[in-house]
PDB file of C-alpha atoms in Angstrom:
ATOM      1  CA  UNK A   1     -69.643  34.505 -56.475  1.00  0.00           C
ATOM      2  CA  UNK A   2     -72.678  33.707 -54.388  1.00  0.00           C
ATOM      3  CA  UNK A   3     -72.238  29.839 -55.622  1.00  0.00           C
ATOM      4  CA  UNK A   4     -68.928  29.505 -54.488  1.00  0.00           C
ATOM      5  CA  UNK A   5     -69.889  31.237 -51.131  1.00  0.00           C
ATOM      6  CA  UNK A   6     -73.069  28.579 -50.877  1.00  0.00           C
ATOM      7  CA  UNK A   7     -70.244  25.616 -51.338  1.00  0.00           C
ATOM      8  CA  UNK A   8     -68.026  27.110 -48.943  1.00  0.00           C
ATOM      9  CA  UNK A   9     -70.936  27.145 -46.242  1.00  0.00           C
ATOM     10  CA  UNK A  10     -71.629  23.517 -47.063  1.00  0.00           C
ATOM     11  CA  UNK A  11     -68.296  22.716 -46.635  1.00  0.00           C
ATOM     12  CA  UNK A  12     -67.950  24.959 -43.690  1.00  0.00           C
ATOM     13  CA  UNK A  13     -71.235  23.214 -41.789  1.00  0.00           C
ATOM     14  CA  UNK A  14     -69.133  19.358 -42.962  1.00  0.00           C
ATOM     15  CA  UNK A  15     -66.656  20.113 -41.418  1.00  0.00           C
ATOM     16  CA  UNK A  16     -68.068  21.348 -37.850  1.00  0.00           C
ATOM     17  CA  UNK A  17     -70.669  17.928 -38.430  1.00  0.00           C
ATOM     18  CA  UNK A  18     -67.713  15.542 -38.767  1.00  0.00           C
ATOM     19  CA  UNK A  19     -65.873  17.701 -35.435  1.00  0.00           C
ATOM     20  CA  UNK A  20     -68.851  17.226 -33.627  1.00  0.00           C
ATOM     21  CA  UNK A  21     -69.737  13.536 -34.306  1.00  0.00           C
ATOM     22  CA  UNK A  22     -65.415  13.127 -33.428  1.00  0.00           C
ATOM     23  CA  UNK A  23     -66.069  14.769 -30.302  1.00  0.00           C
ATOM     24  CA  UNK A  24     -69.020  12.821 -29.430  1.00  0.00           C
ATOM     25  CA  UNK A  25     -67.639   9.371 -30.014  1.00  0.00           C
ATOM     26  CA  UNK A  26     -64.672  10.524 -28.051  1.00  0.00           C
ATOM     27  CA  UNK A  27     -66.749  11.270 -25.488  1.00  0.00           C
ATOM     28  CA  UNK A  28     -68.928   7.885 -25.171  1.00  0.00           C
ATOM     29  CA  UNK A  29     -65.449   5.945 -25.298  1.00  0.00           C
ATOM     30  CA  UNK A  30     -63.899   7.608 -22.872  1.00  0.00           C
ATOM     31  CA  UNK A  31     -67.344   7.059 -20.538  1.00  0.00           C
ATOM     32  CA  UNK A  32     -67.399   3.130 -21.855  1.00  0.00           C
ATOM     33  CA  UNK A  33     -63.583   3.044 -20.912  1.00  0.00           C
ATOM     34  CA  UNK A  34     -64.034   4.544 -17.453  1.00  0.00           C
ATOM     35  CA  UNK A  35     -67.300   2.734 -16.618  1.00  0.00           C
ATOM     36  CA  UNK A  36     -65.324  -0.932 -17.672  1.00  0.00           C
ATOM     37  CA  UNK A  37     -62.148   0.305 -15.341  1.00  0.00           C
ATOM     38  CA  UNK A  38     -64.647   1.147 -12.205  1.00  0.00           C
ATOM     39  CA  UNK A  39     -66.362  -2.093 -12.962  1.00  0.00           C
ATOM     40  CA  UNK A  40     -63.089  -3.987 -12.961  1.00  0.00           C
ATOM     41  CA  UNK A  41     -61.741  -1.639  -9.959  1.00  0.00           C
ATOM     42  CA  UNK A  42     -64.843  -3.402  -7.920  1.00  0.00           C
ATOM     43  CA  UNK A  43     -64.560  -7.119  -8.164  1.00  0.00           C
ATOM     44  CA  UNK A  44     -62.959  -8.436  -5.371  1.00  0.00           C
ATOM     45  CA  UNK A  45     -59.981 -10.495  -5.833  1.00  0.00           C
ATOM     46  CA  UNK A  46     -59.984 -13.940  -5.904  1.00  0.00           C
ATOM     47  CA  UNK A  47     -59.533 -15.929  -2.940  1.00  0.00           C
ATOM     48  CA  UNK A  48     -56.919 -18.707  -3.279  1.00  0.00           C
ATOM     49  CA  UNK A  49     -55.184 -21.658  -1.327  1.00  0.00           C
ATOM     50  CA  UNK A  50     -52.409 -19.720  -0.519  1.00  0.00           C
ATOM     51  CA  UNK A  51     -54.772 -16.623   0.757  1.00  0.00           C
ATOM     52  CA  UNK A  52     -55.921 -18.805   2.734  1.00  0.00           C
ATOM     53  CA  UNK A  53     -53.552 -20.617   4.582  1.00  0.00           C
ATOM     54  CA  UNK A  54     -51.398 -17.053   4.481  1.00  0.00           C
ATOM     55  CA  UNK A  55     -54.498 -15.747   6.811  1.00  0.00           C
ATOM     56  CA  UNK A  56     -54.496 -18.984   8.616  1.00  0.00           C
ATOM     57  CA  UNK A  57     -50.953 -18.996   9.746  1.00  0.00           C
ATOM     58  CA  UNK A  58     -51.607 -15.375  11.089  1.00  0.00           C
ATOM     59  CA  UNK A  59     -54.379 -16.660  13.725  1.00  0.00           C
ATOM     60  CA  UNK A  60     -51.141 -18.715  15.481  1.00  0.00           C
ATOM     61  CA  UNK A  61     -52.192 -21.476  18.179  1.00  0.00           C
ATOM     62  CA  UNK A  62     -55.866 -21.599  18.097  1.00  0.00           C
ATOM     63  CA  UNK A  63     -56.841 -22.541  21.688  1.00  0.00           C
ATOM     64  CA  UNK A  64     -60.678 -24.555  20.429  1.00  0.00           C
ATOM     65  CA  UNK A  65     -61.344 -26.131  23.964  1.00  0.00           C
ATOM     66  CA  UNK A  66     -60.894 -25.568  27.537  1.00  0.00           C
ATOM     67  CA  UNK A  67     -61.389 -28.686  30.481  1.00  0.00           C
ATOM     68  CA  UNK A  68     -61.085 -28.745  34.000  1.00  0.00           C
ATOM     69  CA  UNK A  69     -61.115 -32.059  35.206  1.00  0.00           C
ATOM     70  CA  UNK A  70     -61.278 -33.903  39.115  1.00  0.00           C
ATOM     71  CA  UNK A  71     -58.524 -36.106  38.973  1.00  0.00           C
ATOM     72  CA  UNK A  72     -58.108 -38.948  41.490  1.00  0.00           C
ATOM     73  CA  UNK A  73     -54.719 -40.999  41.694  1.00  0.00           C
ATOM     74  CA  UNK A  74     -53.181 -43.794  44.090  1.00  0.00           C
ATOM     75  CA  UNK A  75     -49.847 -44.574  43.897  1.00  0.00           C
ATOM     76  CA  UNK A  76     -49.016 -47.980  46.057  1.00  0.00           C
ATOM     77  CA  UNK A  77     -44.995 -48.937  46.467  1.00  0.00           C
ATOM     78  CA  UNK A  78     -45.291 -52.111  48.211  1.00  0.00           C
ATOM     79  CA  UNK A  79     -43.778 -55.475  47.872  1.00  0.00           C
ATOM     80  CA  UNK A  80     -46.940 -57.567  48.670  1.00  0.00           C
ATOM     81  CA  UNK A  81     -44.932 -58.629  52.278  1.00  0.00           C
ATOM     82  CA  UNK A  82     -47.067 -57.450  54.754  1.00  0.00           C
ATOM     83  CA  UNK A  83     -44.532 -57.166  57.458  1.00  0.00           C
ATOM     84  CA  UNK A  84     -42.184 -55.625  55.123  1.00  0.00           C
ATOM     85  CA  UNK A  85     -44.456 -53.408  53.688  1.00  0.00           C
ATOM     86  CA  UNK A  86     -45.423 -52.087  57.265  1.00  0.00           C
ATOM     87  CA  UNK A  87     -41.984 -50.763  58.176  1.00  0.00           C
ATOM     88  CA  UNK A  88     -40.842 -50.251  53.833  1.00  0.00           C
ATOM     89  CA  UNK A  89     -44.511 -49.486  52.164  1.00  0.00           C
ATOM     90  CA  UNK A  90     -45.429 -46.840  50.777  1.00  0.00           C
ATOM     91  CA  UNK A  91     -49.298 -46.044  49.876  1.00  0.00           C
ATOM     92  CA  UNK A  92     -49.678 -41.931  48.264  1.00  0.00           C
ATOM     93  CA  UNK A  93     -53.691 -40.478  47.312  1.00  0.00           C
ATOM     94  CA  UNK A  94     -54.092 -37.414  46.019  1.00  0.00           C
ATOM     95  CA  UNK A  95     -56.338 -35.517  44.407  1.00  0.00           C
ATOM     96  CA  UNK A  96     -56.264 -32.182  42.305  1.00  0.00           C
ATOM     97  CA  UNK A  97     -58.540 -29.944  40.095  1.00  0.00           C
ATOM     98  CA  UNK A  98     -56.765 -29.784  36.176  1.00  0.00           C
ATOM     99  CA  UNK A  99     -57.580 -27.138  33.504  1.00  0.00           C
ATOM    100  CA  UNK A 100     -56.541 -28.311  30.064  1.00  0.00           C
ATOM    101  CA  UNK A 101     -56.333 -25.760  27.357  1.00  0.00           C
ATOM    102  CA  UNK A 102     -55.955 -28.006  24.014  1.00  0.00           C
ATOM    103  CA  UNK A 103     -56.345 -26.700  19.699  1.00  0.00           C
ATOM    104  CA  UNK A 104     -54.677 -26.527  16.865  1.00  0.00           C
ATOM    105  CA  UNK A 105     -51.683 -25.191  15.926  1.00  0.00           C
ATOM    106  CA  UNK A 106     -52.415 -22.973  12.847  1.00  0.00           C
ATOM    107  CA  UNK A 107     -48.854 -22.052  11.887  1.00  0.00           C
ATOM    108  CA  UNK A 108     -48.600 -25.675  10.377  1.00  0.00           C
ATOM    109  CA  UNK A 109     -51.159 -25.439   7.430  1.00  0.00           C
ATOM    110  CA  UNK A 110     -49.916 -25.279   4.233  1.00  0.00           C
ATOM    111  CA  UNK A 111     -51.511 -24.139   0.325  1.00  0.00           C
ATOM    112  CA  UNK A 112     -52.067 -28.209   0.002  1.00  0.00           C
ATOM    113  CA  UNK A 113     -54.010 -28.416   3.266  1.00  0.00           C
ATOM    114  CA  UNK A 114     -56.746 -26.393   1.720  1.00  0.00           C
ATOM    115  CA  UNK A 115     -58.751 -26.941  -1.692  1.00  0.00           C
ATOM    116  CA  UNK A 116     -61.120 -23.935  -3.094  1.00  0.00           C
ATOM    117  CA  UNK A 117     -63.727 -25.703  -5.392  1.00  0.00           C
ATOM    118  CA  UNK A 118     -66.745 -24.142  -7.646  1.00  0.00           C
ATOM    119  CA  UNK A 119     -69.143 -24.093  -4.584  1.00  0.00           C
ATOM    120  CA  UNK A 120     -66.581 -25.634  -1.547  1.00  0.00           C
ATOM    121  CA  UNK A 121     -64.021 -24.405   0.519  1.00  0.00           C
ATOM    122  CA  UNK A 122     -62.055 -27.911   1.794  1.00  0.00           C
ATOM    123  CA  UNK A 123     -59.376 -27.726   4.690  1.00  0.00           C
ATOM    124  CA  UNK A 124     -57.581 -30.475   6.766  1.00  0.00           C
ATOM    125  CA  UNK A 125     -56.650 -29.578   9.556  1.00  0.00           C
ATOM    126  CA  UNK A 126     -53.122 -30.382  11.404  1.00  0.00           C
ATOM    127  CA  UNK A 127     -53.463 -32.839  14.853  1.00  0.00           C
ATOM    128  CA  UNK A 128     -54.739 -31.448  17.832  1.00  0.00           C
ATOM    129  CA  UNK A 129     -52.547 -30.702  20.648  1.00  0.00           C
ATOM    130  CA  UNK A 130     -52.673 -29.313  24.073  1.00  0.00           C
ATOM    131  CA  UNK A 131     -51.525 -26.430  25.100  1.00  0.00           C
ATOM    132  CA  UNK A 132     -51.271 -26.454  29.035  1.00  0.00           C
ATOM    133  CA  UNK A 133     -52.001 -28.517  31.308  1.00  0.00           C
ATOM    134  CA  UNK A 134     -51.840 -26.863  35.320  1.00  0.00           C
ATOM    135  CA  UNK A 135     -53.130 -27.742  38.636  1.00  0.00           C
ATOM    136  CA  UNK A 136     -56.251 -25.434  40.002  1.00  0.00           C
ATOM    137  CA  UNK A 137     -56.083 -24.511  43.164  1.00  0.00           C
ATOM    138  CA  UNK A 138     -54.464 -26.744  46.155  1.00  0.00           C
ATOM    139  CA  UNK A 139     -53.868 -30.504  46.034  1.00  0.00           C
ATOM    140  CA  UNK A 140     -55.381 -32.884  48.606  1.00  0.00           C
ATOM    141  CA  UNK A 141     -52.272 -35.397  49.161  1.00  0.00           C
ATOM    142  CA  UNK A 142     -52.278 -38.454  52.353  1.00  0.00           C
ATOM    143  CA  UNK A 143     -48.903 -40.030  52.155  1.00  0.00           C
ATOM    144  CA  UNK A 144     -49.053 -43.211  54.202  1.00  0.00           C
ATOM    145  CA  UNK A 145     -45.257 -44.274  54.514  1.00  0.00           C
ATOM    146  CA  UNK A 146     -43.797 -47.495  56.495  1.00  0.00           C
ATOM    147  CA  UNK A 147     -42.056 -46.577  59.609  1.00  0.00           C
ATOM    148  CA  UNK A 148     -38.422 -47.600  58.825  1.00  0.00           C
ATOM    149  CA  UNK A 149     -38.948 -45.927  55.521  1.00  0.00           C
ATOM    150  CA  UNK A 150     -40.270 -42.513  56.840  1.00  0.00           C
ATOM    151  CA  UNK A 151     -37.630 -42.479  59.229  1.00  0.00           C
ATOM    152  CA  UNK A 152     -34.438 -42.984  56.914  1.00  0.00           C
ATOM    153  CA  UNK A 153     -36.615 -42.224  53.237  1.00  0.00           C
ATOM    154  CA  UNK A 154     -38.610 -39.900  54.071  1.00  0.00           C
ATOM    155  CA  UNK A 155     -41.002 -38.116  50.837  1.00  0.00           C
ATOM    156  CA  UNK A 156     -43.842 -36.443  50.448  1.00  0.00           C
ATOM    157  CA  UNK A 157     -44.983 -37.899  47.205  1.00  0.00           C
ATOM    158  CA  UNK A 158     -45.653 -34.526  45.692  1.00  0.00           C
ATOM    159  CA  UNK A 159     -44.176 -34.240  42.626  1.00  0.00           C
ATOM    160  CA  UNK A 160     -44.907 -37.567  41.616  1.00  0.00           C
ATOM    161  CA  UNK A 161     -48.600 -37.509  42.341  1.00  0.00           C
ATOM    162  CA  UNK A 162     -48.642 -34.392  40.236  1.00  0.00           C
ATOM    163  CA  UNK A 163     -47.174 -35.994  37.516  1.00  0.00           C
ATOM    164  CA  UNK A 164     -49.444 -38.683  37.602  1.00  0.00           C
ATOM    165  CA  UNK A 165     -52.116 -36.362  38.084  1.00  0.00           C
ATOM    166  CA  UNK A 166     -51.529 -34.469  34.988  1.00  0.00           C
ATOM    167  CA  UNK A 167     -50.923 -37.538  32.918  1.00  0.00           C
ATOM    168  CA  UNK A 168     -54.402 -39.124  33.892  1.00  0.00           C
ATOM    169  CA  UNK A 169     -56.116 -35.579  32.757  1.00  0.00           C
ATOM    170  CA  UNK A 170     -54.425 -36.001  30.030  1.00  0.00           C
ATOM    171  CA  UNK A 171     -55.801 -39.094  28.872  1.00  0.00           C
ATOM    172  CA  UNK A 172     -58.959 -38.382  30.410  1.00  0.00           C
ATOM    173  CA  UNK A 173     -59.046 -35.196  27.719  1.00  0.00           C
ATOM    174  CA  UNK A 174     -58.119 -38.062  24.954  1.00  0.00           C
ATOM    175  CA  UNK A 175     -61.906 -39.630  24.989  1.00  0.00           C
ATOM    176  CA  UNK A 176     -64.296 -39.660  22.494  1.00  0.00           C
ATOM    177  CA  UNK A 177     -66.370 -37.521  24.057  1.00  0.00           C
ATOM    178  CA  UNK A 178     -63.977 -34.707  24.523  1.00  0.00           C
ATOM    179  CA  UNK A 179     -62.411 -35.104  21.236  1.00  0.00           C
ATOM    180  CA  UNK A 180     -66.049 -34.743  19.608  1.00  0.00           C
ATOM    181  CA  UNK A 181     -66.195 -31.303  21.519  1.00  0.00           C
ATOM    182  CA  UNK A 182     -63.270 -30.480  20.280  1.00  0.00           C
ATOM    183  CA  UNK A 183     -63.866 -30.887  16.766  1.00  0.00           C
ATOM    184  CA  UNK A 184     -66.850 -29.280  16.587  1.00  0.00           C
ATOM    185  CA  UNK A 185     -65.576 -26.131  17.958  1.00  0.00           C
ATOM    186  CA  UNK A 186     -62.677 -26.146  16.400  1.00  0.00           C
ATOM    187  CA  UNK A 187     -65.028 -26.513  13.108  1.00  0.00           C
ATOM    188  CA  UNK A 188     -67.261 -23.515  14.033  1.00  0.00           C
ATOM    189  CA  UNK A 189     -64.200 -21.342  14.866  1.00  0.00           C
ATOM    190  CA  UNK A 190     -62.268 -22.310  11.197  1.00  0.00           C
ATOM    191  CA  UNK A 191     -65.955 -21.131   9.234  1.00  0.00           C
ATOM    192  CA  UNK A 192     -65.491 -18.197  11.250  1.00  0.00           C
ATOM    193  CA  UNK A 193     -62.398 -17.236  10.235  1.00  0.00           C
ATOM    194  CA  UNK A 194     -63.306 -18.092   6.405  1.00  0.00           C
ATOM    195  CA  UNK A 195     -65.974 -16.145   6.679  1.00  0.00           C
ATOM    196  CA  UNK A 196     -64.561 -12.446   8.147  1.00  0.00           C
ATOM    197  CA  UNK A 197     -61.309 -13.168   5.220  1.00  0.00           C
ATOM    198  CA  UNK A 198     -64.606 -13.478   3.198  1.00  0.00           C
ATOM    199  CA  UNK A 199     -65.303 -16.594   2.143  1.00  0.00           C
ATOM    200  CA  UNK A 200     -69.205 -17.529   1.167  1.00  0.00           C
ATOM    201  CA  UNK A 201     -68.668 -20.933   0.073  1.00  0.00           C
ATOM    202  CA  UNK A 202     -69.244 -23.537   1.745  1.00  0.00           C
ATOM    203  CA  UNK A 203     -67.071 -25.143   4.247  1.00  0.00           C
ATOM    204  CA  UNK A 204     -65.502 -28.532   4.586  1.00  0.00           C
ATOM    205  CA  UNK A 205     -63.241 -29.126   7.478  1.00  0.00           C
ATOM    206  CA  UNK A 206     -61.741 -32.251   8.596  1.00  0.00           C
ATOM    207  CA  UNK A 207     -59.106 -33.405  10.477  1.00  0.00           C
TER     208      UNK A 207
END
């Protein structure tokens, strides 16, 4: 009798040993399970092309460079007669104060604009273009008309001098020196955006 009690102990203590080493390898891979899934749960997710130019197309019209410009213009109507031209001629100066607000147009780039490498972040950038162009403040205008003409043609030359105006700011924002500007703050305001979607790469933009 006391035999088969001893065997029944032993048996008795196997058992809880094999429960306890269960419970105990439960235990470490539940914690190895849960410690993979928070590890997992904190990578970031992987920024793509069409991330990217997703976020990109958000920002709109990106406005990269503002110019205000003295513009000068004289517009001459005359038929190189000097008696005609004293009662027909027509002679207009004017001059005006431009702002020109000119960027890029963000709504245009596409997933194949941009190019996420190992250690680079490459985007091309759509043409720039300008946004306004508008007189500031009053225009100084002398309209020196023949006297035949005033009398039966009479204009002020105002609407024309502004359109002239506006087209020679125009150009005038068109020169290499401008354009430089532009591009570099248009570069430094492109990193910026990469960089608050959270991009640490480097950056490559060109246009």
């Amino acid at each position: 009798m006391g035999l088969e009690v001893w065997y029944y102990n032993i048996f008795s203590m196997k058992k809880i040993l094999i429960l306890l080493v269960t419970l105990v390898i439960l235990f470490l891979a539940g914690s190895v399970a849960g410690f993979i899934v928070a590890k997992r749960g904190d990578v970031e997710p992987e920024i793509t092309s069409n991330i990217l130019a997703a976020q990109m197309q958000k920002e709109g019209f990106l406005v990269t460079q503002s110019l205000v410009l003295h513009e000068q213009v004289t517009i001459e109507k005359k038929s190189g007669n000097m008696f005609k031209d004293f009662f027909l001629g027509q002679t207009i100066d004017a001059q005006a104060v431009i702002h020109i607000d000119r960027g890029i147009d963000l709504t245009k780039i596409i997933r194949d604009d941009i190019l996420v490498q190992a250690d680079n972040v490459s985007v091309h950038l759509p043409e720039f273009e300008i946004r306004s162009v508008a007189i500031v403040g009053p225009i100084t205008l002398h309209n020196d008309q023949g006297i035949i003409k005033k009398m039966f043609d009479d204009e002020d030359g105002y609407n024309e001098a502004i359109d002239l105006l506006k087209k020679q700011a125009r150009s005038a924002a068109d020169s290499d020196e401008f354009l430089t500007a532009a591009k570099n703050n248009t570069s430094e305001h492109i990193q910026r955006i990469f960089r608050l979607i959270g991009v640490e790469k480097n950056i490559i933009v060109t246009f």
